[in-house]
PDB file of C-alpha atoms in Angstrom:
ATOM      1  CA  PHE Q  16     115.260  93.426 128.080  1.00 42.00           C
ATOM      2  CA  GLU Q  17     116.931  94.523 124.846  1.00 47.00           C
ATOM      3  CA  PHE Q  18     118.636  92.234 122.372  1.00 49.00           C
ATOM      4  CA  GLY Q  19     120.608  93.045 119.268  1.00 51.00           C
ATOM      5  CA  THR Q  20     119.987  96.642 118.145  1.00 55.00           C
ATOM      6  CA  GLY Q  21     116.844  96.849 120.281  1.00 59.00           C
ATOM      7  CA  LEU Q  22     113.155  96.649 119.405  1.00 57.00           C
ATOM      8  CA  LEU Q  23     112.746 100.348 118.535  1.00 54.00           C
ATOM      9  CA  ASN Q  24     115.675 100.358 116.110  1.00 59.00           C
ATOM     10  CA  TYR Q  25     114.393  97.128 114.564  1.00 56.00           C
ATOM     11  CA  CYS Q  26     110.947  98.665 113.966  1.00 57.00           C
ATOM     12  CA  LYS Q  27     112.478 101.830 112.489  1.00 52.00           C
ATOM     13  CA  ASN Q  28     113.946  99.739 109.676  1.00 58.00           C
ATOM     14  CA  ASP Q  29     110.428  98.722 108.584  1.00 53.00           C
ATOM     15  CA  TYR Q  30     111.636  95.445 107.067  1.00 51.00           C
ATOM     16  CA  GLN Q  31     108.116  94.393 106.002  1.00 52.00           C
ATOM     17  CA  GLY Q  32     107.321  97.702 104.292  1.00 50.00           C
ATOM     18  CA  TYR Q  33     104.294  98.513 106.450  1.00 50.00           C
ATOM     19  CA  GLY Q  34     104.621 102.267 106.273  1.00 50.00           C
ATOM     20  CA  GLN Q  35     106.725 105.389 106.094  1.00 50.00           C
ATOM     21  CA  ILE Q  36     109.980 105.336 108.051  1.00 43.00           C
ATOM     22  CA  TYR Q  37     109.245 106.284 111.655  1.00 39.00           C
ATOM     23  CA  ASP Q  38     110.587 109.687 112.645  1.00 42.00           C
ATOM     24  CA  ASN Q  39     109.371 111.570 115.705  1.00 40.00           C
ATOM     25  CA  ARG Q  40     110.293 114.929 114.169  1.00 41.00           C
ATOM     26  CA  ASN Q  41     109.079 114.586 110.604  1.00 44.00           C
ATOM     27  CA  ASN Q  42     106.774 111.607 110.110  1.00 44.00           C
ATOM     28  CA  LEU Q  43     103.655 113.029 111.754  1.00 42.00           C
ATOM     29  CA  GLY Q  44     101.601 115.006 109.308  1.00 40.00           C
ATOM     30  CA  ARG Q  45     103.512 114.044 106.181  1.00 41.00           C
ATOM     31  CA  THR Q  46     100.330 113.352 104.240  1.00 41.00           C
ATOM     32  CA  ASP Q  47     101.376 115.867 101.589  1.00 42.00           C
ATOM     33  CA  VAL Q  48     104.720 114.193 100.894  1.00 46.00           C
ATOM     34  CA  GLN Q  49     105.214 113.134  97.281  1.00 45.00           C
ATOM     35  CA  MET Q  50     105.375 109.365  97.557  1.00 45.00           C
ATOM     36  CA  THR Q  51     108.544 107.997  95.986  1.00 42.00           C
ATOM     37  CA  LYS Q  52     107.233 104.451  96.258  1.00 46.00           C
ATOM     38  CA  ASP Q  53     103.697 103.108  96.073  1.00 56.00           C
ATOM     39  CA  SER Q  54     104.685  99.932  97.916  1.00 61.00           C
ATOM     40  CA  VAL Q  55     104.084 101.133 101.498  1.00 76.00           C
ATOM     41  CA  LYS Q  56     101.074  99.506 103.111  1.00 84.00           C
ATOM     42  CA  TYR Q  57     100.249 102.017 105.846  1.00 89.00           C
ATOM     43  CA  VAL Q  58     100.529 105.786 106.337  1.00 90.00           C
ATOM     44  CA  LEU Q  59     100.459 107.751 109.589  1.00 91.00           C
ATOM     45  CA  VAL Q  60      98.143 110.799 109.581  1.00 92.00           C
ATOM     46  CA  ALA Q  61      98.928 113.360 112.277  1.00 92.00           C
ATOM     47  CA  ASP Q  62      95.402 114.601 113.079  1.00 93.00           C
ATOM     48  CA  ALA Q  63      93.139 112.138 111.341  1.00 94.00           C
ATOM     49  CA  ALA Q  64      89.521 112.607 110.304  1.00 95.00           C
ATOM     50  CA  THR Q  65      87.596 110.089 108.191  1.00 95.00           C
ATOM     51  CA  LEU Q  66      84.775 110.543 105.692  1.00 95.00           C
ATOM     52  CA  ILE Q  67      82.583 108.289 103.558  1.00 94.00           C
ATOM     53  CA  PHE Q  68      82.147 109.328  99.925  1.00 94.00           C
ATOM     54  CA  ASN Q  69      79.312 107.948  97.767  1.00 92.00           C
ATOM     55  CA  THR Q  70      80.683 107.919  94.206  1.00 87.00           C
ATOM     56  CA  LEU Q  71      77.235 107.362  92.656  1.00 86.00           C
ATOM     57  CA  GLU Q  72      75.336 110.127  94.452  1.00 89.00           C
ATOM     58  CA  LYS Q  73      78.423 112.376  94.748  1.00 90.00           C
ATOM     59  CA  THR Q  74      77.754 112.941  98.450  1.00 92.00           C
ATOM     60  CA  PHE Q  75      79.958 112.641 101.518  1.00 94.00           C
ATOM     61  CA  ALA Q  76      79.677 112.669 105.296  1.00 94.00           C
ATOM     62  CA  TYR Q  77      82.112 112.693 108.183  1.00 95.00           C
ATOM     63  CA  ASP Q  78      82.561 109.373 109.940  1.00 92.00           C
ATOM     64  CA  SER Q  79      84.564 110.917 112.784  1.00 92.00           C
ATOM     65  CA  ASP Q  80      85.118 114.231 114.553  1.00 91.00           C
ATOM     66  CA  MET Q  81      85.690 116.769 111.758  1.00 90.00           C
ATOM     67  CA  ASN Q  82      88.303 118.505 113.922  1.00 91.00           C
ATOM     68  CA  GLY Q  83      90.477 115.392 113.991  1.00 91.00           C
ATOM     69  CA  GLU Q  84      91.107 112.596 116.444  1.00 91.00           C
ATOM     70  CA  GLY Q  85      94.892 112.635 116.754  1.00 92.00           C
ATOM     71  CA  PRO Q  86      97.480 110.405 115.044  1.00 93.00           C
ATOM     72  CA  LYS Q  87      96.117 107.294 113.338  1.00 93.00           C
ATOM     73  CA  LEU Q  88      97.463 104.666 110.990  1.00 92.00           C
ATOM     74  CA  PHE Q  89      95.601 103.947 107.738  1.00 93.00           C
ATOM     75  CA  LYS Q  90      96.042 101.790 104.696  1.00 91.00           C
ATOM     76  CA  ARG Q  91      97.817 103.810 102.019  1.00 90.00           C
ATOM     77  CA  ARG Q  92      94.771 103.729  99.704  1.00 90.00           C
ATOM     78  CA  THR Q  93      92.616 105.450 102.329  1.00 92.00           C
ATOM     79  CA  VAL Q  94      95.011 108.423 102.427  1.00 92.00           C
ATOM     80  CA  TYR Q  95      96.444 108.625  98.904  1.00 91.00           C
ATOM     81  CA  GLY Q  96      94.073 106.603  96.720  1.00 90.00           C
ATOM     82  CA  ASP Q  97      95.358 103.893  94.406  1.00 90.00           C
ATOM     83  CA  TYR Q  98      97.981 106.301  93.056  1.00 90.00           C
ATOM     84  CA  ALA Q  99      99.721 109.104  94.916  1.00 84.00           C
ATOM     85  CA  SER Q 100     100.012 111.374  91.863  1.00 88.00           C
ATOM     86  CA  ILE Q 101      99.545 111.628  88.118  1.00 90.00           C
ATOM     87  CA  ARG Q 102     103.196 110.628  87.763  1.00 91.00           C
ATOM     88  CA  ALA Q 103     102.440 107.391  89.645  1.00 90.00           C
ATOM     89  CA  VAL Q 104      99.473 106.747  87.313  1.00 91.00           C
ATOM     90  CA  ILE Q 105     101.632 107.229  84.220  1.00 92.00           C
ATOM     91  CA  ASP Q 106     104.470 105.098  85.588  1.00 91.00           C
ATOM     92  CA  ALA Q 107     101.956 102.293  86.256  1.00 90.00           C
ATOM     93  CA  GLY Q 108     100.896 102.348  82.595  1.00 91.00           C
ATOM     94  CA  VAL Q 109      97.245 103.071  83.421  1.00 90.00           C
ATOM     95  CA  THR Q 110      95.285 104.872  80.709  1.00 92.00           C
ATOM     96  CA  LYS Q 111      92.162 105.925  82.632  1.00 92.00           C
ATOM     97  CA  VAL Q 112      91.531 106.729  86.304  1.00 92.00           C
ATOM     98  CA  LYS Q 113      89.045 108.464  88.571  1.00 91.00           C
ATOM     99  CA  GLU Q 114      90.347 111.689  90.075  1.00 93.00           C
ATOM    100  CA  LEU Q 115      88.828 112.606  93.436  1.00 93.00           C
ATOM    101  CA  VAL Q 116      89.535 116.111  94.722  1.00 94.00           C
ATOM    102  CA  VAL Q 117      89.017 116.908  98.407  1.00 95.00           C
ATOM    103  CA  GLU Q 118      88.484 120.618  99.056  1.00 96.00           C
ATOM    104  CA  PHE Q 119      88.937 122.227 102.486  1.00 96.00           C
ATOM    105  CA  ASP Q 120      87.608 125.470 103.960  1.00 95.00           C
ATOM    106  CA  SER Q 121      91.232 126.657 104.122  1.00 94.00           C
ATOM    107  CA  GLY Q 122      91.273 126.723 100.318  1.00 94.00           C
ATOM    108  CA  ARG Q 123      93.607 123.748 100.043  1.00 95.00           C
ATOM    109  CA  LYS Q 124      92.749 120.981  97.583  1.00 94.00           C
ATOM    110  CA  ARG Q 125      94.027 117.401  97.804  1.00 93.00           C
ATOM    111  CA  PRO Q 126      93.655 115.259  94.648  1.00 93.00           C
ATOM    112  CA  ARG Q 127      93.880 111.465  94.732  1.00 92.00           C
ATOM    113  CA  PHE Q 128      93.554 108.925  91.961  1.00 93.00           C
ATOM    114  CA  TYR Q 129      91.716 105.598  91.809  1.00 92.00           C
ATOM    115  CA  ASP Q 130      91.383 102.734  89.374  1.00 89.00           C
ATOM    116  CA  MET Q 131      88.131 102.754  87.402  1.00 82.00           C
ATOM    117  CA  SER Q 132      86.924  99.616  89.203  1.00 72.00           C
ATOM    118  CA  GLU Q 133      87.602  98.144  92.613  1.00 66.00           C
ATOM    119  CA  LEU Q 134      89.035  94.648  92.996  1.00 60.00           C
ATOM    120  CA  VAL Q 135      87.007  92.299  95.188  1.00 58.00           C
ATOM    121  CA  ASP Q 136      88.406  88.958  96.320  1.00 56.00           C
ATOM    122  CA  VAL Q 137      86.621  85.883  94.981  1.00 55.00           C
ATOM    123  CA  PRO Q 138      86.137  82.969  97.418  1.00 60.00           C
ATOM    124  CA  PRO Q 139      87.568  79.588  96.411  1.00 60.00           C
ATOM    125  CA  THR Q 140      85.318  77.458  94.169  1.00 59.00           C
ATOM    126  CA  ASN Q 141      85.232  73.816  93.103  1.00 57.00           C
ATOM    127  CA  GLY Q 142      85.828  74.727  89.455  1.00 56.00           C
ATOM    128  CA  THR Q 143      82.189  74.573  88.287  1.00 55.00           C
ATOM    129  CA  THR Q 144      81.378  78.305  88.259  1.00 56.00           C
ATOM    130  CA  ALA Q 145      82.184  81.193  85.962  1.00 53.00           C
ATOM    131  CA  TRP Q 146      84.566  82.530  88.629  1.00 49.00           C
ATOM    132  CA  SER Q 147      86.778  79.437  88.590  1.00 51.00           C
ATOM    133  CA  GLY Q 148      90.472  80.297  88.523  1.00 52.00           C
ATOM    134  CA  LEU Q 149      89.912  83.965  89.429  1.00 51.00           C
ATOM    135  CA  ASP Q 150      91.389  85.481  92.577  1.00 55.00           C
ATOM    136  CA  ALA Q 151      89.530  88.806  92.252  1.00 51.00           C
ATOM    137  CA  VAL Q 152      87.061  90.600  89.997  1.00 53.00           C
ATOM    138  CA  GLY Q 153      86.585  94.303  89.220  1.00 56.00           C
ATOM    139  CA  VAL Q 154      83.336  95.877  90.413  1.00 60.00           C
ATOM    140  CA  GLU Q 155      81.996  99.412  90.165  1.00 69.00           C
ATOM    141  CA  MET Q 156      83.350 101.619  92.931  1.00 72.00           C
ATOM    142  CA  LYS Q 157      80.476 102.868  95.093  1.00 82.00           C
ATOM    143  CA  MET Q 158      81.619 103.830  98.589  1.00 86.00           C
ATOM    144  CA  LEU Q 159      85.043 105.148  99.557  1.00 89.00           C
ATOM    145  CA  GLU Q 160      86.522 105.668 102.988  1.00 92.00           C
ATOM    146  CA  ILE Q 161      88.663 108.813 102.925  1.00 93.00           C
ATOM    147  CA  ALA Q 162      91.217 109.800 105.568  1.00 95.00           C
ATOM    148  CA  VAL Q 163      92.348 113.427 105.731  1.00 95.00           C
ATOM    149  CA  ASP Q 164      94.557 115.515 107.987  1.00 95.00           C
ATOM    150  CA  ALA Q 165      92.247 117.838 109.927  1.00 94.00           C
ATOM    151  CA  ARG Q 166      95.011 120.445 110.006  1.00 94.00           C
ATOM    152  CA  ASP Q 167      94.138 121.132 106.347  1.00 95.00           C
ATOM    153  CA  GLY Q 168      90.740 122.351 107.554  1.00 95.00           C
ATOM    154  CA  ILE Q 169      87.163 121.085 107.347  1.00 95.00           C
ATOM    155  CA  VAL Q 170      86.147 119.315 104.149  1.00 96.00           C
ATOM    156  CA  ILE Q 171      83.568 121.446 102.312  1.00 95.00           C
ATOM    157  CA  ASP Q 172      83.427 119.624  98.987  1.00 95.00           C
ATOM    158  CA  MET Q 173      84.458 116.497  97.105  1.00 93.00           C
ATOM    159  CA  TYR Q 174      84.151 115.993  93.374  1.00 91.00           C
ATOM    160  CA  VAL Q 175      85.154 113.147  91.120  1.00 90.00           C
ATOM    161  CA  ARG Q 176      85.778 112.910  87.395  1.00 91.00           C
ATOM    162  CA  ASP Q 177      87.039 110.351  84.906  1.00 91.00           C
ATOM    163  CA  MET Q 178      90.496 111.215  83.593  1.00 92.00           C
ATOM    164  CA  ASN Q 179      92.077 109.865  80.414  1.00 93.00           C
ATOM    165  CA  ILE Q 180      95.874 109.732  80.413  1.00 92.00           C
ATOM    166  CA  THR Q 181      96.560 111.249  77.010  1.00 93.00           C
ATOM    167  CA  LEU Q 182      99.830 111.992  75.259  1.00 93.00           C
ATOM    168  CA  TRP Q 183      99.183 115.705  75.778  1.00 94.00           C
ATOM    169  CA  LEU Q 184      98.808 115.178  79.532  1.00 92.00           C
ATOM    170  CA  ILE Q 185     102.084 113.228  79.671  1.00 93.00           C
ATOM    171  CA  ILE Q 186     103.933 115.986  77.733  1.00 94.00           C
ATOM    172  CA  LYS Q 187     102.390 118.698  79.914  1.00 92.00           C
ATOM    173  CA  LEU Q 188     103.451 116.899  83.087  1.00 91.00           C
ATOM    174  CA  TRP Q 189     106.977 116.461  81.708  1.00 92.00           C
ATOM    175  CA  PHE Q 190     107.329 120.221  81.144  1.00 93.00           C
ATOM    176  CA  GLU Q 191     105.843 121.013  84.569  1.00 91.00           C
ATOM    177  CA  GLU Q 192     108.324 118.688  86.275  1.00 90.00           C
ATOM    178  CA  ARG Q 193     111.262 120.216  84.396  1.00 91.00           C
ATOM    179  CA  TRP Q 194     110.089 123.754  85.200  1.00 91.00           C
ATOM    180  CA  GLU Q 195     109.793 122.843  88.886  1.00 90.00           C
ATOM    181  CA  TRP Q 196     113.300 121.355  88.766  1.00 90.00           C
ATOM    182  CA  PHE Q 197     114.719 124.579  87.297  1.00 89.00           C
ATOM    183  CA  LYS Q 198     112.936 126.716  89.919  1.00 88.00           C
ATOM    184  CA  ASN Q 199     114.302 124.581  92.742  1.00 87.00           C
ATOM    185  CA  LEU Q 200     117.792 124.750  91.253  1.00 86.00           C
ATOM    186  CA  PHE Q 201     117.551 128.548  91.000  1.00 84.00           C
ATOM    187  CA  ARG Q 202     116.386 128.831  94.623  1.00 84.00           C
ATOM    188  CA  LYS Q 203     119.208 126.568  95.777  1.00 82.00           C
ATOM    189  CA  ASN Q 204     121.882 128.553  93.898  1.00 79.00           C
ATOM    190  CA  ARG Q 205     120.476 131.846  95.143  1.00 79.00           C
ATOM    191  CA  LYS Q 206     120.415 130.595  98.735  1.00 76.00           C
ATOM    192  CA  GLU Q 207     124.004 129.412  98.462  1.00 72.00           C
ATOM    193  CA  SER Q 208     125.136 132.736  96.984  1.00 73.00           C
ATOM    194  CA  ASP Q 209     123.341 134.688  99.729  1.00 70.00           C
ATOM    195  CA  SER Q 210     125.123 132.616 102.371  1.00 70.00           C
ATOM    196  CA  LEU Q 211     128.586 133.484 101.020  1.00 64.00           C
ATOM    197  CA  PRO Q 212     130.468 136.212 102.963  1.00 65.00           C
ATOM    198  CA  GLN Q 213     130.324 139.588 101.246  1.00 61.00           C
ATOM    199  CA  GLU Q 214     133.658 141.274 100.440  1.00 58.00           C
ATOM    200  CA  ASP Q 215     134.130 144.906 101.348  1.00 55.00           C
ATOM    201  CA  MET Q 216     134.410 147.190  98.333  1.00 51.00           C
TER     202      MET Q 216
END
């Protein structure tokens, strides 16, 4: 029984913001899409594999089949980190993050960015402890669950470093974004000119 626009069309609208807009043709495997919003709660990974990374010992291990286990839905942080890109870090006004780079045997590298500490919920108190009035506290990040798309290859390395968001980094990113914009504009104009009918001389 269908009512209104139907259940499928209702879910496509994603009114609660649970994930990327559903699209049979394009949504699967879009783990390399530049996120325009960091507000989505869940991300669909086309051929998901999960790993556990120990930030203190700098070691990792697969927690699933390394060749992937088909489409799975994950919390955004598990796929992208706390921030999808350096641009997202800068826009959030954060001055220092942890950059985690996932390297695959295909040669592809996938960076993700995390806050320096991880927020942990504090249980309600009666007002007599040092945690009174706090909803969450920051603790040192120790273990991370990482979701990757197995189509990128098998993970052969992970490395993490502290990154300061300096003025030089912001300027450098600004120039890189403008250069990329000019390249895309050039490609678009060239494609349009190539598609025009050629006149006989």
